[in-house]
Tab-separated table of C-alpha atoms in Angstrom:
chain	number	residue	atom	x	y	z
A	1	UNK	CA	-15.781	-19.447	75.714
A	2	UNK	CA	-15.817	-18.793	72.225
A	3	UNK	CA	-17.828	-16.667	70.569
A	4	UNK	CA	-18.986	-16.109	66.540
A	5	UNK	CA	-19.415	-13.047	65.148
A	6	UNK	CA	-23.201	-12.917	63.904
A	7	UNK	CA	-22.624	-10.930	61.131
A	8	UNK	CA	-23.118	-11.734	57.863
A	9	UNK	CA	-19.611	-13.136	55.787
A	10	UNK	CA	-18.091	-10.323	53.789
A	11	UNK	CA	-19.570	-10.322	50.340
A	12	UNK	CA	-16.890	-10.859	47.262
A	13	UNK	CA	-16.451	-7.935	45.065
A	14	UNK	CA	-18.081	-7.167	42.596
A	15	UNK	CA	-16.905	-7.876	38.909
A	16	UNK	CA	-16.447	-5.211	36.722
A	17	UNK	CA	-19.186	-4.514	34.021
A	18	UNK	CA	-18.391	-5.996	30.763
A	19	UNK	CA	-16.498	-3.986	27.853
A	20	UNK	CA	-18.646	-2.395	25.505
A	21	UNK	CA	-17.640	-4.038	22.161
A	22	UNK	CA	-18.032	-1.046	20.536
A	23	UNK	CA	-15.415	1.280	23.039
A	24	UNK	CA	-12.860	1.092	20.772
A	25	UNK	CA	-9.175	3.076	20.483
A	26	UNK	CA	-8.564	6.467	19.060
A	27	UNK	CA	-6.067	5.219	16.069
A	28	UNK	CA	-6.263	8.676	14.484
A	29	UNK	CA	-2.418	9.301	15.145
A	30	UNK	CA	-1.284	5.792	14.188
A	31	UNK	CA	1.198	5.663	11.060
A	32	UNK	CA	-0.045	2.514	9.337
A	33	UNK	CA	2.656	0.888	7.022
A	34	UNK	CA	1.442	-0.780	3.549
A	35	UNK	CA	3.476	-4.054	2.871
A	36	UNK	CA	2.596	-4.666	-1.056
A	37	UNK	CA	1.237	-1.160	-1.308
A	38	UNK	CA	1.618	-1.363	-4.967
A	39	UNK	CA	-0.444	-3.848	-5.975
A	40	UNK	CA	-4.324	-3.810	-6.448
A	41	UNK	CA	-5.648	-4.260	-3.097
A	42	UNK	CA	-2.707	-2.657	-0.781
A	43	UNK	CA	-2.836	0.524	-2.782
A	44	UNK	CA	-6.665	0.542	-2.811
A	45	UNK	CA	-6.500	0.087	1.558
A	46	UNK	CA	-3.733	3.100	1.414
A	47	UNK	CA	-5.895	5.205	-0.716
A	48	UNK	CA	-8.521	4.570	1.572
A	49	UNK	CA	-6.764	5.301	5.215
A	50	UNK	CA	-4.916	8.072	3.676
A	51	UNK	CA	-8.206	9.176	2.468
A	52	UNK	CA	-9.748	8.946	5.962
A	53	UNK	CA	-6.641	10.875	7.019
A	54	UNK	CA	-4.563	8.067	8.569
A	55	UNK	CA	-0.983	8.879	7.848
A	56	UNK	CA	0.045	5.772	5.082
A	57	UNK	CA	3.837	4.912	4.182
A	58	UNK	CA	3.275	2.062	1.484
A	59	UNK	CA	5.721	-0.869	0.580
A	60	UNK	CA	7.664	-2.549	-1.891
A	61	UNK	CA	10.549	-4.373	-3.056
A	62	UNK	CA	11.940	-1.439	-5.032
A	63	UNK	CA	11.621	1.820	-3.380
A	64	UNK	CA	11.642	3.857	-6.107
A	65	UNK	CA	8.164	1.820	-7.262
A	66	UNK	CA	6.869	2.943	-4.040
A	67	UNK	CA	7.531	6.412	-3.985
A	68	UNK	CA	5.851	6.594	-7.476
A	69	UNK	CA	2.962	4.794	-6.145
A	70	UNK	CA	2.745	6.934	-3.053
A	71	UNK	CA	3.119	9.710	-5.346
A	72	UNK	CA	-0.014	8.709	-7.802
A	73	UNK	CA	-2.423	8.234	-4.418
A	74	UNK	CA	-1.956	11.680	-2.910
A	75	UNK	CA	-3.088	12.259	0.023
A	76	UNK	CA	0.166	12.681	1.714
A	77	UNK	CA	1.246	8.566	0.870
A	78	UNK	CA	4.348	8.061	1.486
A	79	UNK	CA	6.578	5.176	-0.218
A	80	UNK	CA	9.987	3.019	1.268
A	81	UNK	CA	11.298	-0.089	0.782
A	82	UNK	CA	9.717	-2.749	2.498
A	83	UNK	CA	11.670	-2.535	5.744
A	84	UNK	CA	11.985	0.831	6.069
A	85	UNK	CA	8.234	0.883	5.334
A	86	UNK	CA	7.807	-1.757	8.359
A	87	UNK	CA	9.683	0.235	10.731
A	88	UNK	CA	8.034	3.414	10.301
A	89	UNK	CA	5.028	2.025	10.847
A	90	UNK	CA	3.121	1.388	14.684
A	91	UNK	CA	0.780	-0.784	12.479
A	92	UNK	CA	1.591	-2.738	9.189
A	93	UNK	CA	-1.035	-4.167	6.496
A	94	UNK	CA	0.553	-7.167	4.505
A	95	UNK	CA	-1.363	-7.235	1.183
A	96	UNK	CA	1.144	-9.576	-1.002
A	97	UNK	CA	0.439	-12.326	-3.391
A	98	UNK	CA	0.220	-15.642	-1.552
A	99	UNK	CA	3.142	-17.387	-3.677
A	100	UNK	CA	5.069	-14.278	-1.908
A	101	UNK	CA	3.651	-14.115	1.407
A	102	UNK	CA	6.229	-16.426	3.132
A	103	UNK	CA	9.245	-15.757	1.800
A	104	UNK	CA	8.189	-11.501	2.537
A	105	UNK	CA	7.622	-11.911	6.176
A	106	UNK	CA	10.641	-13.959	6.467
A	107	UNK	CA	12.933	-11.117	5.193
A	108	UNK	CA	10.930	-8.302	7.840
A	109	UNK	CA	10.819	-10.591	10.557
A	110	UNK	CA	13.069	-8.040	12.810
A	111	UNK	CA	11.375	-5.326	11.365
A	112	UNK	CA	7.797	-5.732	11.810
A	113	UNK	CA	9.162	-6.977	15.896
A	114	UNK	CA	6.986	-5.416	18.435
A	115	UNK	CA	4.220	-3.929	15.544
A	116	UNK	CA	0.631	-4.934	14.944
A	117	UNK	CA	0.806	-7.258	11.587
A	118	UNK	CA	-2.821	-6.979	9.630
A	119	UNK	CA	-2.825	-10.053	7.476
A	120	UNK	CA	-5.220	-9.967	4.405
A	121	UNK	CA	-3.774	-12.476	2.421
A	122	UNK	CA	-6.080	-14.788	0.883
A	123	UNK	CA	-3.923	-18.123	-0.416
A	124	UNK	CA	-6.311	-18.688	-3.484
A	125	UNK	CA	-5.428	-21.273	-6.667
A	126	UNK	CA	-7.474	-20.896	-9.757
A	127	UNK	CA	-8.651	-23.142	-13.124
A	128	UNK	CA	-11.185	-23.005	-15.410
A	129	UNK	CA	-13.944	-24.064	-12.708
A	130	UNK	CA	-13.029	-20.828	-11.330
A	131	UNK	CA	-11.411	-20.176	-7.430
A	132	UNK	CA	-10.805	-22.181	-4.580
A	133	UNK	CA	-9.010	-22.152	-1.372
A	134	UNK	CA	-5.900	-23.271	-0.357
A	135	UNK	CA	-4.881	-24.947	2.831
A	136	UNK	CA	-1.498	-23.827	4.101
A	137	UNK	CA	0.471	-26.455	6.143
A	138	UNK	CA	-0.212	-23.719	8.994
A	139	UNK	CA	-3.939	-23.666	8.801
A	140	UNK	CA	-4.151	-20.226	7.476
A	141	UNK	CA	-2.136	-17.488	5.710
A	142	UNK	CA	-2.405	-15.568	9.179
A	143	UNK	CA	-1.591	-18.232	11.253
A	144	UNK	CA	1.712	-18.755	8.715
A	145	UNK	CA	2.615	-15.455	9.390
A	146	UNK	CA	1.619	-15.788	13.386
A	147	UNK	CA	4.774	-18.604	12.830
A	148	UNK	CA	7.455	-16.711	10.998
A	149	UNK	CA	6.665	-13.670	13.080
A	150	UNK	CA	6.838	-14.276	16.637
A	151	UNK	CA	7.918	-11.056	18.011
A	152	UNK	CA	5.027	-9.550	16.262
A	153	UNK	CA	1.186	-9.316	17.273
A	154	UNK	CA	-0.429	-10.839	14.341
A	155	UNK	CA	-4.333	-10.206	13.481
A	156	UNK	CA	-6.533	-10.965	10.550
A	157	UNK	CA	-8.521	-8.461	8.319
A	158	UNK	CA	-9.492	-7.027	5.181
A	159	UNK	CA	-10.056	-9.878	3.511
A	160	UNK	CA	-13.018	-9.095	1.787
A	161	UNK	CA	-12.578	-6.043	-0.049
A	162	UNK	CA	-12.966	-4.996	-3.600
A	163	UNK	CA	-9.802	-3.865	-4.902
A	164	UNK	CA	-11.513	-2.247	-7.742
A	165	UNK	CA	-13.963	-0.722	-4.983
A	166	UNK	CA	-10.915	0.856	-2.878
A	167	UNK	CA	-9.016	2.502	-5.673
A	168	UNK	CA	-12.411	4.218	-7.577
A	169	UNK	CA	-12.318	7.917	-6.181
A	170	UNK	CA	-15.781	8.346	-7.427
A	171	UNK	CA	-17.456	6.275	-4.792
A	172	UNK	CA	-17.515	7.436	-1.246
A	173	UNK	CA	-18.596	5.075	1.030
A	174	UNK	CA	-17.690	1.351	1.052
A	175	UNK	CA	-20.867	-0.539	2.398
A	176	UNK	CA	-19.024	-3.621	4.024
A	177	UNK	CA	-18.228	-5.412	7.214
A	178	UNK	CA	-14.581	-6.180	8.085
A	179	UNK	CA	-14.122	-9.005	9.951
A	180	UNK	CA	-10.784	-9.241	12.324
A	181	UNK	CA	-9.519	-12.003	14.319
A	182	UNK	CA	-6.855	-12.496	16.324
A	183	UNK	CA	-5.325	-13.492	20.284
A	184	UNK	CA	-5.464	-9.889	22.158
A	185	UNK	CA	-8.550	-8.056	22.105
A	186	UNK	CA	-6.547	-4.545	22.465
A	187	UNK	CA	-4.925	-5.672	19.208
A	188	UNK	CA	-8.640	-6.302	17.312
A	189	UNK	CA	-9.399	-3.716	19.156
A	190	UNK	CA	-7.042	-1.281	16.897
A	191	UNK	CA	-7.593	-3.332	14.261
A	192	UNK	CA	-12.045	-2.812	13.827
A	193	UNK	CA	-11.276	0.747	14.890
A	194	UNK	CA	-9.361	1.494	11.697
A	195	UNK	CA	-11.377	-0.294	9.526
A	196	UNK	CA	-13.944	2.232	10.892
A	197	UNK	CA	-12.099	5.112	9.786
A	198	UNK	CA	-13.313	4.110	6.226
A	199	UNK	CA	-16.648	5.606	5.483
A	200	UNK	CA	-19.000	2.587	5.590
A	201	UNK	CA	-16.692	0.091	6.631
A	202	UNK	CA	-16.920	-1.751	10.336
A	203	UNK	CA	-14.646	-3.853	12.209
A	204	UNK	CA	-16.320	-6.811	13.879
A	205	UNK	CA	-14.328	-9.448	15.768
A	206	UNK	CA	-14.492	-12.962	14.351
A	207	UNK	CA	-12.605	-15.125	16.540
A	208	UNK	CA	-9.194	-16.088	17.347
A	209	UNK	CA	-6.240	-16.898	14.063
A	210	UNK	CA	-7.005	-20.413	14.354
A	211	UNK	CA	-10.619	-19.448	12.631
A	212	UNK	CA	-8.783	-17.264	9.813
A	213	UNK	CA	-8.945	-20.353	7.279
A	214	UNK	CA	-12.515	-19.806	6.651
A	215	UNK	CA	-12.511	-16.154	6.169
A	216	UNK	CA	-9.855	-16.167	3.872
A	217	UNK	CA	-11.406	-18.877	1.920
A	218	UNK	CA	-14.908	-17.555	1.275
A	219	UNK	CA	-12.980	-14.613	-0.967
A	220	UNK	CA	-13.109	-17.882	-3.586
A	221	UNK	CA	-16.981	-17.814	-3.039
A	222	UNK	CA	-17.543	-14.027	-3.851
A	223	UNK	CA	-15.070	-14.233	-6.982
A	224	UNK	CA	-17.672	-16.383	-8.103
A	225	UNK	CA	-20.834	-14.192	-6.867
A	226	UNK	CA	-19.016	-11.161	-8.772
A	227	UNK	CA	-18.437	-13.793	-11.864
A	228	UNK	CA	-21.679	-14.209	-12.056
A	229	UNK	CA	-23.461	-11.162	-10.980
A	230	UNK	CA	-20.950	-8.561	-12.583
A	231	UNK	CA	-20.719	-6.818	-8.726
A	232	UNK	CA	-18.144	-6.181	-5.968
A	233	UNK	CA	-19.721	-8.492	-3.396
A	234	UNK	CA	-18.780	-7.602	0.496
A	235	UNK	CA	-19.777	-9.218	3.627
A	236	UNK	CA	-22.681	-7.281	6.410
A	237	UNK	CA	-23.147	-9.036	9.634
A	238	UNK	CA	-26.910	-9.129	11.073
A	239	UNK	CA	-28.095	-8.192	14.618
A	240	UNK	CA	-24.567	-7.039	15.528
């Protein structure tokens, strides 16, 4: 004779509660490389980090441009060539022109291996009308460099920043959103939590690289708001 148990089946366990977005990483001890820390907008994010008193090494072809650069920001900037910048770094910004963007990551492609790779390139063409957005064969200037880098963990960020805002000591907080994408969430993760170190700056995620085209485009649509407006247009996101 066969008998049943009458208890009730074992219940599943329980899932674990969901990740508060906002639990984000200590990055205070991360070195954060600059990759075109010379130019407008990668010495105004260096100025900024090193301001917030993340240690910075910038960038550049010529190392003895960097170290002059460095040396002009304070804050205890240091400058390298580009691929002894890159592997310094735990984290490297690339903040080169477009027309340079491939040809750049090609040449640190075994140095940036292993490292988080912030791209804020926006590929950008301009006539009289004004600017508008380019379409790499990639999709996106992050996706391009997801595809020359592939030892590397590629996000998205920055994009929307006045350089002009960045490198004026005078103002002290930087009222913007910074909007990060890419595949591993510990990754954004770093990423939005050193954006925060900026005094009025926060990281919000924005999707995966394959939605980068559209961030990096709208910086052709606030060109023209500051055109016309004579401003330093950022981004805030609502209910978030």
């Amino acid at each position: 004779m066969t008998t049943h148990d009458s208890g009730s089946a074992p219940k599943p366990p329980a899932k674990p509660p969901a990740k508060d977005p906002w639990d984000l990483p200590d990055v205070s001890g991360l070195t954060v490389g600059v990759i075109g820390g010379t130019g407008p907008q990668g010495r105004g994010l260096a100025y900024r980090l090193a301001r917030a008193g993340q240690k910075v090494v910038i960038g550049s072809r010529a190392a003895e441009r960097a170290e002059a650069a460095a040396a002009e920001l304070g804050h205890g900037v240091e400058g390298a060539e580009n691929a002894v910048c890159a592997r310094r770094s735990d984290l490297v910004i690339v903040a080169v022109p477009w027309e340079g963007h491939a040809k750049t990551l090609e040449a640190l492609r075994e140095d940036l291996a292993g490292k988080i790779v912030v791209d804020c390139v926006n590929p950008l063409g301009f006539d009289k009308k004004g600017a508008f957005a380019l379409t790499p064969e990639e999709g996106s200037a992050a996706e391009q460099a997801a595809a020359l880098l592939p030892d590397s963990r590629v996000t998205a960020a920055f994009h929307h920043l006045s350089a002009v805002l960045l490198q004026d000591e005078s103002v002290q907080e930087i009222d913007t959103d910074v909007l990060v994408l890419g595949e591993a969430r510990a990754d954004t993760d770093t990423v939005q939590a050193l954006a925060n170190r900026i005094p009025g700056m926060r990281g919000i995620f924005a999707g995966r690289l394959r939605n980068a085209h559209q961030v990096e485009s709208l910086v052709a649509n606030l060109i023209s708001v500051n055109r016309r407006y004579k401003a330093h247009a950022g981004l805030r996101t609502t209910d978030v």
